[in-house]
XYZ file of C-alpha atoms in Angstrom:
426
model
C -29.867 -54.971 53.438
C -32.811 -52.573 53.259
C -36.125 -54.226 52.401
C -38.587 -52.659 49.908
C -41.612 -50.897 51.324
C -45.070 -52.579 51.214
C -46.242 -50.140 48.506
C -43.271 -51.025 46.251
C -43.869 -54.738 46.782
C -47.523 -54.349 45.752
C -46.635 -52.426 42.536
C -44.016 -54.981 41.461
C -46.464 -57.848 42.021
C -49.142 -56.121 39.915
C -46.677 -55.537 37.074
C -45.638 -59.204 37.045
C -49.256 -60.325 36.915
C -50.030 -58.022 34.005
C -47.215 -59.571 31.950
C -48.562 -63.120 32.292
C -52.269 -62.380 32.515
C -54.529 -63.812 29.747
C -55.761 -61.429 27.092
C -58.937 -59.772 28.231
C -61.367 -57.519 26.397
C -59.154 -54.464 26.790
C -56.144 -56.299 25.284
C -58.162 -57.481 22.287
C -59.350 -53.879 21.746
C -55.747 -52.578 21.729
C -54.664 -55.248 19.225
C -57.611 -54.375 16.984
C -56.650 -50.678 17.068
C -53.044 -51.529 16.116
C -54.217 -53.597 13.131
C -56.488 -50.736 12.020
C -53.627 -48.248 12.161
C -51.437 -50.609 10.132
C -54.191 -50.941 7.501
C -54.579 -47.155 7.246
C -50.811 -46.705 6.863
C -50.680 -49.340 4.111
C -53.578 -47.690 2.275
C -51.901 -44.268 2.546
C -48.610 -45.663 1.207
C -50.449 -47.252 -1.718
C -52.153 -43.960 -2.598
C -48.797 -42.145 -2.383
C -47.199 -44.716 -4.684
C -50.048 -44.306 -7.194
C -49.624 -40.524 -7.160
C -45.870 -40.920 -7.691
C -46.550 -43.305 -10.579
C -48.962 -40.860 -12.196
C -46.475 -37.985 -11.728
C -43.722 -40.048 -13.345
C -46.065 -40.798 -16.250
C -46.848 -37.078 -16.662
C -43.136 -36.206 -16.713
C -42.475 -38.887 -19.334
C -45.274 -37.552 -21.531
C -43.956 -33.989 -21.116
C -40.479 -34.994 -22.212
C -41.857 -36.810 -25.207
C -43.873 -33.733 -26.164
C -40.828 -31.483 -25.889
C -38.744 -33.848 -27.980
C -41.422 -33.956 -30.663
C -41.928 -30.182 -30.473
C -38.298 -29.234 -31.013
C -38.393 -26.707 -33.867
C -34.729 -25.879 -34.247
C -33.491 -28.806 -36.278
C -35.821 -27.855 -39.127
C -35.706 -24.062 -38.951
C -34.778 -22.872 -42.449
C -33.619 -19.440 -41.287
C -30.803 -20.610 -39.034
C -27.226 -20.672 -40.228
C -25.867 -24.047 -41.249
C -23.668 -24.635 -38.226
C -26.537 -24.087 -35.813
C -28.800 -26.331 -37.895
C -26.364 -29.232 -37.699
C -25.880 -28.830 -33.964
C -29.578 -28.443 -33.245
C -30.369 -31.580 -35.236
C -28.059 -33.687 -33.084
C -28.665 -32.008 -29.706
C -30.894 -33.758 -27.205
C -34.112 -31.915 -26.456
C -34.810 -34.003 -23.342
C -35.034 -31.395 -20.585
C -33.709 -31.867 -17.090
C -36.223 -30.450 -14.620
C -34.378 -29.251 -11.518
C -36.245 -29.064 -8.179
C -38.252 -25.893 -7.642
C -39.102 -24.201 -4.387
C -41.361 -21.495 -3.052
C -44.495 -20.226 -4.722
C -43.432 -21.506 -8.146
C -43.204 -25.184 -7.149
C -46.780 -26.277 -7.839
C -47.021 -24.388 -11.143
C -43.679 -25.705 -12.383
C -44.578 -29.299 -11.543
C -47.775 -29.252 -13.602
C -46.922 -26.803 -16.429
C -45.684 -28.321 -19.740
C -41.992 -27.695 -20.214
C -42.251 -25.575 -23.363
C -44.939 -23.365 -21.812
C -42.528 -22.498 -19.007
C -40.332 -20.588 -21.483
C -41.169 -16.866 -21.598
C -39.201 -14.239 -23.532
C -39.756 -10.537 -22.886
C -38.234 -7.618 -24.747
C -37.087 -4.328 -23.332
C -37.500 -1.138 -25.307
C -33.822 -0.878 -26.322
C -33.864 -3.338 -29.260
C -37.329 -4.800 -30.050
C -36.250 -5.817 -33.579
C -33.637 -8.237 -32.253
C -36.140 -9.622 -29.742
C -38.572 -10.305 -32.586
C -35.882 -12.260 -34.467
C -35.177 -14.334 -31.357
C -38.864 -15.101 -30.849
C -39.219 -16.028 -34.530
C -36.352 -18.496 -34.215
C -37.922 -19.989 -31.094
C -41.293 -20.272 -32.825
C -43.138 -18.296 -30.151
C -44.561 -14.885 -29.357
C -42.875 -12.340 -27.128
C -44.395 -11.945 -23.672
C -46.911 -9.153 -23.096
C -45.623 -6.238 -21.042
C -46.016 -2.484 -20.645
C -42.938 -0.253 -20.444
C -43.259 3.492 -20.277
C -41.697 6.550 -18.715
C -43.454 9.050 -16.513
C -43.142 12.772 -17.128
C -40.239 13.000 -14.683
C -38.323 10.201 -16.437
C -39.104 7.328 -14.054
C -39.508 3.888 -15.629
C -42.722 1.878 -15.241
C -42.885 -1.851 -16.075
C -45.859 -4.222 -15.843
C -45.897 -7.877 -16.935
C -49.322 -8.501 -18.493
C -49.467 -12.289 -18.295
C -48.904 -14.941 -15.668
C -45.281 -16.054 -15.332
C -45.623 -18.013 -12.100
C -43.242 -20.965 -12.257
C -41.794 -19.884 -15.642
C -38.243 -19.509 -16.920
C -38.128 -15.850 -17.965
C -35.602 -14.425 -20.443
C -35.265 -10.627 -20.652
C -33.642 -9.323 -23.865
C -32.193 -5.858 -23.313
C -28.860 -4.438 -24.534
C -27.608 -1.606 -22.344
C -26.471 0.319 -25.398
C -26.333 3.923 -26.645
C -27.892 6.386 -27.015
C -29.485 5.852 -23.558
C -27.140 3.512 -21.711
C -28.302 4.498 -18.236
C -32.012 4.460 -19.115
C -31.716 1.020 -20.723
C -29.850 -0.351 -17.731
C -32.371 1.023 -15.247
C -35.217 -0.359 -17.335
C -33.608 -3.806 -17.185
C -33.367 -3.597 -13.392
C -37.045 -2.670 -13.098
C -38.009 -5.530 -15.447
C -36.074 -7.970 -13.245
C -37.874 -6.689 -10.158
C -41.287 -6.980 -11.815
C -40.623 -10.596 -12.841
C -39.221 -11.543 -9.442
C -42.333 -10.218 -7.691
C -44.490 -12.209 -10.139
C -43.089 -15.498 -8.716
C -41.273 -16.674 -11.826
C -39.004 -19.701 -11.576
C -35.818 -18.072 -12.908
C -34.730 -14.808 -14.563
C -32.070 -14.825 -17.284
C -30.878 -11.470 -18.629
C -29.852 -11.685 -22.289
C -27.579 -8.661 -22.786
C -26.288 -8.487 -26.383
C -24.237 -5.380 -25.541
C -23.110 -4.856 -21.961
C -22.649 -1.183 -21.123
C -19.831 -0.144 -18.765
C -17.853 -3.245 -19.820
C -14.795 -1.116 -20.599
C -14.683 0.180 -17.005
C -13.340 -3.194 -15.851
C -10.202 -2.065 -13.986
C -8.520 0.952 -12.480
C -6.075 2.689 -14.788
C -5.167 5.315 -12.163
C -6.054 6.224 -8.626
C -9.556 7.148 -7.420
C -11.334 5.597 -10.418
C -14.495 3.511 -10.205
C -14.838 -0.035 -11.555
C -18.299 0.394 -13.046
C -18.351 -3.095 -14.575
C -18.303 -4.578 -11.068
C -20.922 -2.111 -9.833
C -23.378 -2.974 -12.622
C -22.790 -6.693 -12.014
C -23.720 -6.216 -8.352
C -26.865 -4.287 -9.299
C -28.079 -7.014 -11.651
C -27.444 -9.707 -9.055
C -29.136 -7.848 -6.202
C -32.141 -6.995 -8.388
C -32.868 -10.734 -8.687
C -31.251 -12.031 -11.903
C -30.555 -15.787 -11.859
C -28.233 -15.929 -14.895
C -26.614 -13.616 -17.444
C -26.111 -14.270 -21.169
C -23.557 -11.908 -22.735
C -22.390 -11.446 -26.300
C -18.663 -10.732 -26.768
C -17.887 -9.016 -23.492
C -15.019 -6.531 -23.768
C -12.896 -8.270 -21.134
C -13.403 -11.823 -19.896
C -12.499 -10.794 -16.355
C -15.901 -9.077 -16.156
C -17.477 -12.541 -15.920
C -15.747 -12.951 -12.562
C -17.517 -9.861 -11.219
C -20.802 -11.791 -11.130
C -21.840 -14.099 -8.282
C -24.347 -15.852 -10.572
C -23.775 -18.038 -13.676
C -22.706 -16.195 -16.840
C -22.842 -17.662 -20.364
C -20.459 -15.847 -22.716
C -21.470 -16.117 -26.391
C -19.095 -15.346 -29.273
C -20.652 -13.149 -31.939
C -17.576 -13.644 -34.113
C -18.954 -17.041 -35.134
C -21.615 -15.254 -37.212
C -18.912 -13.105 -38.846
C -16.778 -16.189 -39.423
C -19.652 -17.939 -41.191
C -20.100 -14.888 -43.424
C -16.407 -14.639 -44.326
C -16.116 -18.345 -45.167
C -18.898 -17.860 -47.719
C -16.629 -15.452 -49.652
C -14.255 -16.725 -52.310
C -10.992 -16.038 -50.475
C -7.817 -17.949 -51.199
C -6.497 -19.276 -47.854
C -2.904 -18.302 -48.715
C -3.980 -14.658 -49.258
C -5.578 -14.166 -45.821
C -4.092 -12.592 -42.708
C -5.981 -11.780 -39.499
C -4.926 -8.541 -37.850
C -5.397 -7.668 -34.179
C -5.773 -3.877 -33.808
C -4.059 -3.976 -30.393
C -2.125 -6.315 -28.138
C -5.163 -6.910 -25.912
C -7.084 -8.535 -28.771
C -4.397 -11.059 -29.744
C -6.122 -14.011 -28.066
C -9.377 -13.286 -29.864
C -7.652 -12.759 -33.216
C -5.573 -15.937 -32.866
C -8.642 -18.092 -32.209
C -10.453 -16.439 -35.141
C -7.489 -16.981 -37.476
C -7.317 -20.662 -36.567
C -10.956 -21.109 -37.607
C -10.463 -19.010 -40.758
C -8.319 -21.429 -42.783
C -5.623 -21.293 -40.094
C -4.601 -17.868 -41.416
C -1.422 -16.131 -40.172
C -1.631 -13.408 -37.528
C -0.454 -9.790 -37.536
C -0.532 -7.313 -34.653
C -0.769 -3.528 -34.641
C 1.178 -1.938 -31.802
C -0.609 1.186 -30.628
C -0.348 3.614 -27.763
C -3.340 5.468 -26.384
C -3.017 9.178 -25.685
C -6.448 9.522 -24.054
C -9.962 8.089 -23.934
C -11.226 7.229 -27.444
C -7.846 8.276 -28.875
C -5.079 6.033 -30.186
C -1.756 6.479 -31.952
C -0.499 3.656 -34.156
C 3.187 2.881 -33.668
C 4.151 -0.071 -35.888
C 3.044 -3.354 -37.432
C 4.139 -6.832 -36.331
C 3.663 -9.403 -39.123
C 3.534 -9.629 -42.913
C 0.546 -8.181 -44.829
C 2.056 -7.313 -48.214
C -0.219 -8.524 -51.038
C -2.708 -10.090 -48.615
C -6.362 -9.624 -47.660
C -6.282 -8.219 -44.129
C -9.138 -9.102 -41.756
C -9.112 -6.659 -38.831
C -10.991 -8.090 -35.848
C -12.194 -6.253 -32.731
C -15.045 -6.655 -30.246
C -16.501 -3.176 -30.855
C -16.183 -0.066 -32.981
C -16.734 3.167 -31.068
C -15.367 6.245 -32.814
C -13.465 4.171 -35.366
C -10.164 5.917 -34.718
C -8.231 2.758 -33.853
C -9.431 0.771 -36.876
C -9.028 3.658 -39.320
C -5.470 4.425 -38.230
C -4.638 0.717 -38.355
C -6.146 0.363 -41.829
C -4.009 3.217 -43.139
C -0.926 1.489 -41.762
C -1.959 -1.795 -43.416
C -2.498 -0.074 -46.759
C 0.925 1.574 -46.513
C 2.378 -1.874 -45.776
C 0.955 -3.322 -49.021
C -2.374 -4.952 -48.054
C -4.523 -5.332 -51.178
C -7.887 -5.365 -49.338
C -8.911 -4.528 -45.773
C -12.010 -5.874 -44.003
C -12.998 -4.498 -40.591
C -14.999 -6.903 -38.405
C -16.587 -6.220 -35.014
C -19.535 -7.534 -33.037
C -20.737 -4.255 -31.519
C -21.280 -1.245 -33.790
C -21.428 1.668 -31.339
C -20.506 4.207 -34.041
C -20.060 7.299 -31.907
C -19.363 10.403 -34.041
C -17.326 10.688 -36.219
C -17.217 6.892 -36.770
C -19.497 6.873 -39.838
C -17.353 9.453 -41.642
C -14.131 7.621 -40.811
C -15.343 4.141 -41.739
C -16.991 5.342 -44.946
C -13.958 7.277 -46.152
C -12.911 4.468 -48.511
C -10.023 2.993 -46.549
C -11.990 -0.232 -45.918
C -13.191 -2.697 -48.534
C -16.036 -3.742 -46.216
C -17.046 -3.121 -42.598
C -18.833 -6.152 -41.087
C -20.768 -5.818 -37.813
C -23.749 -7.461 -36.093
C -27.083 -6.107 -34.903
C -26.294 -6.431 -31.189
C -26.959 -2.670 -31.136
C -29.922 -1.228 -33.096
C -28.975 -0.017 -36.557
C -30.540 3.212 -37.788
C -30.416 4.766 -41.288
C -28.259 7.674 -40.099
C -25.494 5.163 -39.243
C -25.391 3.649 -42.737
C -22.648 3.930 -45.367
C -21.876 1.983 -48.568
C -19.212 -0.356 -47.145
C -21.332 -1.471 -44.154
C -22.705 -5.021 -43.766
C -24.904 -5.845 -40.739
C -25.335 -9.519 -39.754
C -28.027 -10.807 -37.405
C -27.285 -12.585 -34.115
C -30.978 -13.400 -33.560
C -30.599 -17.089 -34.403
C -27.454 -17.361 -32.292
C -29.157 -15.887 -29.214
C -32.330 -17.884 -29.861
C -30.365 -21.137 -29.890
C -28.595 -20.097 -26.688
C -31.897 -19.350 -24.939
C -33.290 -22.737 -25.940
C -30.220 -24.553 -24.645
C -30.180 -22.656 -21.349
C -33.878 -23.384 -20.862
C -33.260 -27.104 -21.454
C -30.111 -27.216 -19.275
C -27.979 -28.291 -22.241
C -24.450 -26.988 -22.938
C -23.891 -23.762 -24.893
C -20.392 -24.863 -25.868
C -21.520 -25.109 -29.515
C -20.555 -21.433 -29.742
C -16.777 -21.506 -29.321
C -13.949 -20.108 -31.369
């Protein structure tokens, strides 16, 4: 066999000697360096553990402060159902991990201070009611239009690391302007390094353009959902969307809130005999909504008006399914536009023997000639909410406007604290 070379023999001999050689000065120096490194590592680990302990203590104190600072259980202006739920709900917030520029601010900022609510120019009165329920001031901002109609938005306070809620219904008379203003507000907040952006949209414009009825039509509900998502919205809160399939158009979380619960609370305060009530759906598409409402309203029976549309904003009543003779009819819809559907249905109910007719809807659009139709005397009372601003020129004697400020305020608080919003179900 081939023998190793002299150089290889010398190297192997030196290696063997180094393994059994006594520890010299250089070996003692290496051991000392290793012990020093171990000491430094132990000291660093101890400091890290202390920082983690202090951070845990800060989080515990923050949660205790939030729990003690919960204002909703003792808010005298809220409706009774919300009071009871708020009193039993846990105010202990879950703080999800944050990333990017907002991480340091979110880790050190008290939980309640991270909540910021800003109002658009579409409905400042409703925003004020929401802020009053939350026990806080609205965020400072500047919104104006240039001479050529362009929208300018500036946030006038720091929102770095904050959960921002933008309250803006995209409602008449300036649906497109209100929607564009909301998009610009989202962009301004996103560029200010906020933690999340939730759009609270009491009335969602273009919701009725949710499907194609004939060829070469747009689906504007999907288009507006894409615009909100691409602008930077993290979540959407809607109030009584026209069609639930619109929720599926969004690629971000959507919380759907039922405004009918406010109307239900108002009706239960009236002295109605349960055997005299009947809930009427003005069309076949609203049967699911009317059935759920009737179950909550003394488990009242259900009637359906069969109608056939002859064009946009036009309807022809065909016949009535159900018994309304001698009963108090509660007509329920998600919105009232021109009032043609409800008025024609009310005339049919009166001809069928109904002794009183109440029209209920969440969104009072009231496009002309709605005020004249609804105030003609065919209705005993017309009950709506303030999801759309109410002006004196839209008033008539039979009209009752209920506030959804407390309802939206409670929803904002629950979303901010990562608690369920299922309290608001029919």
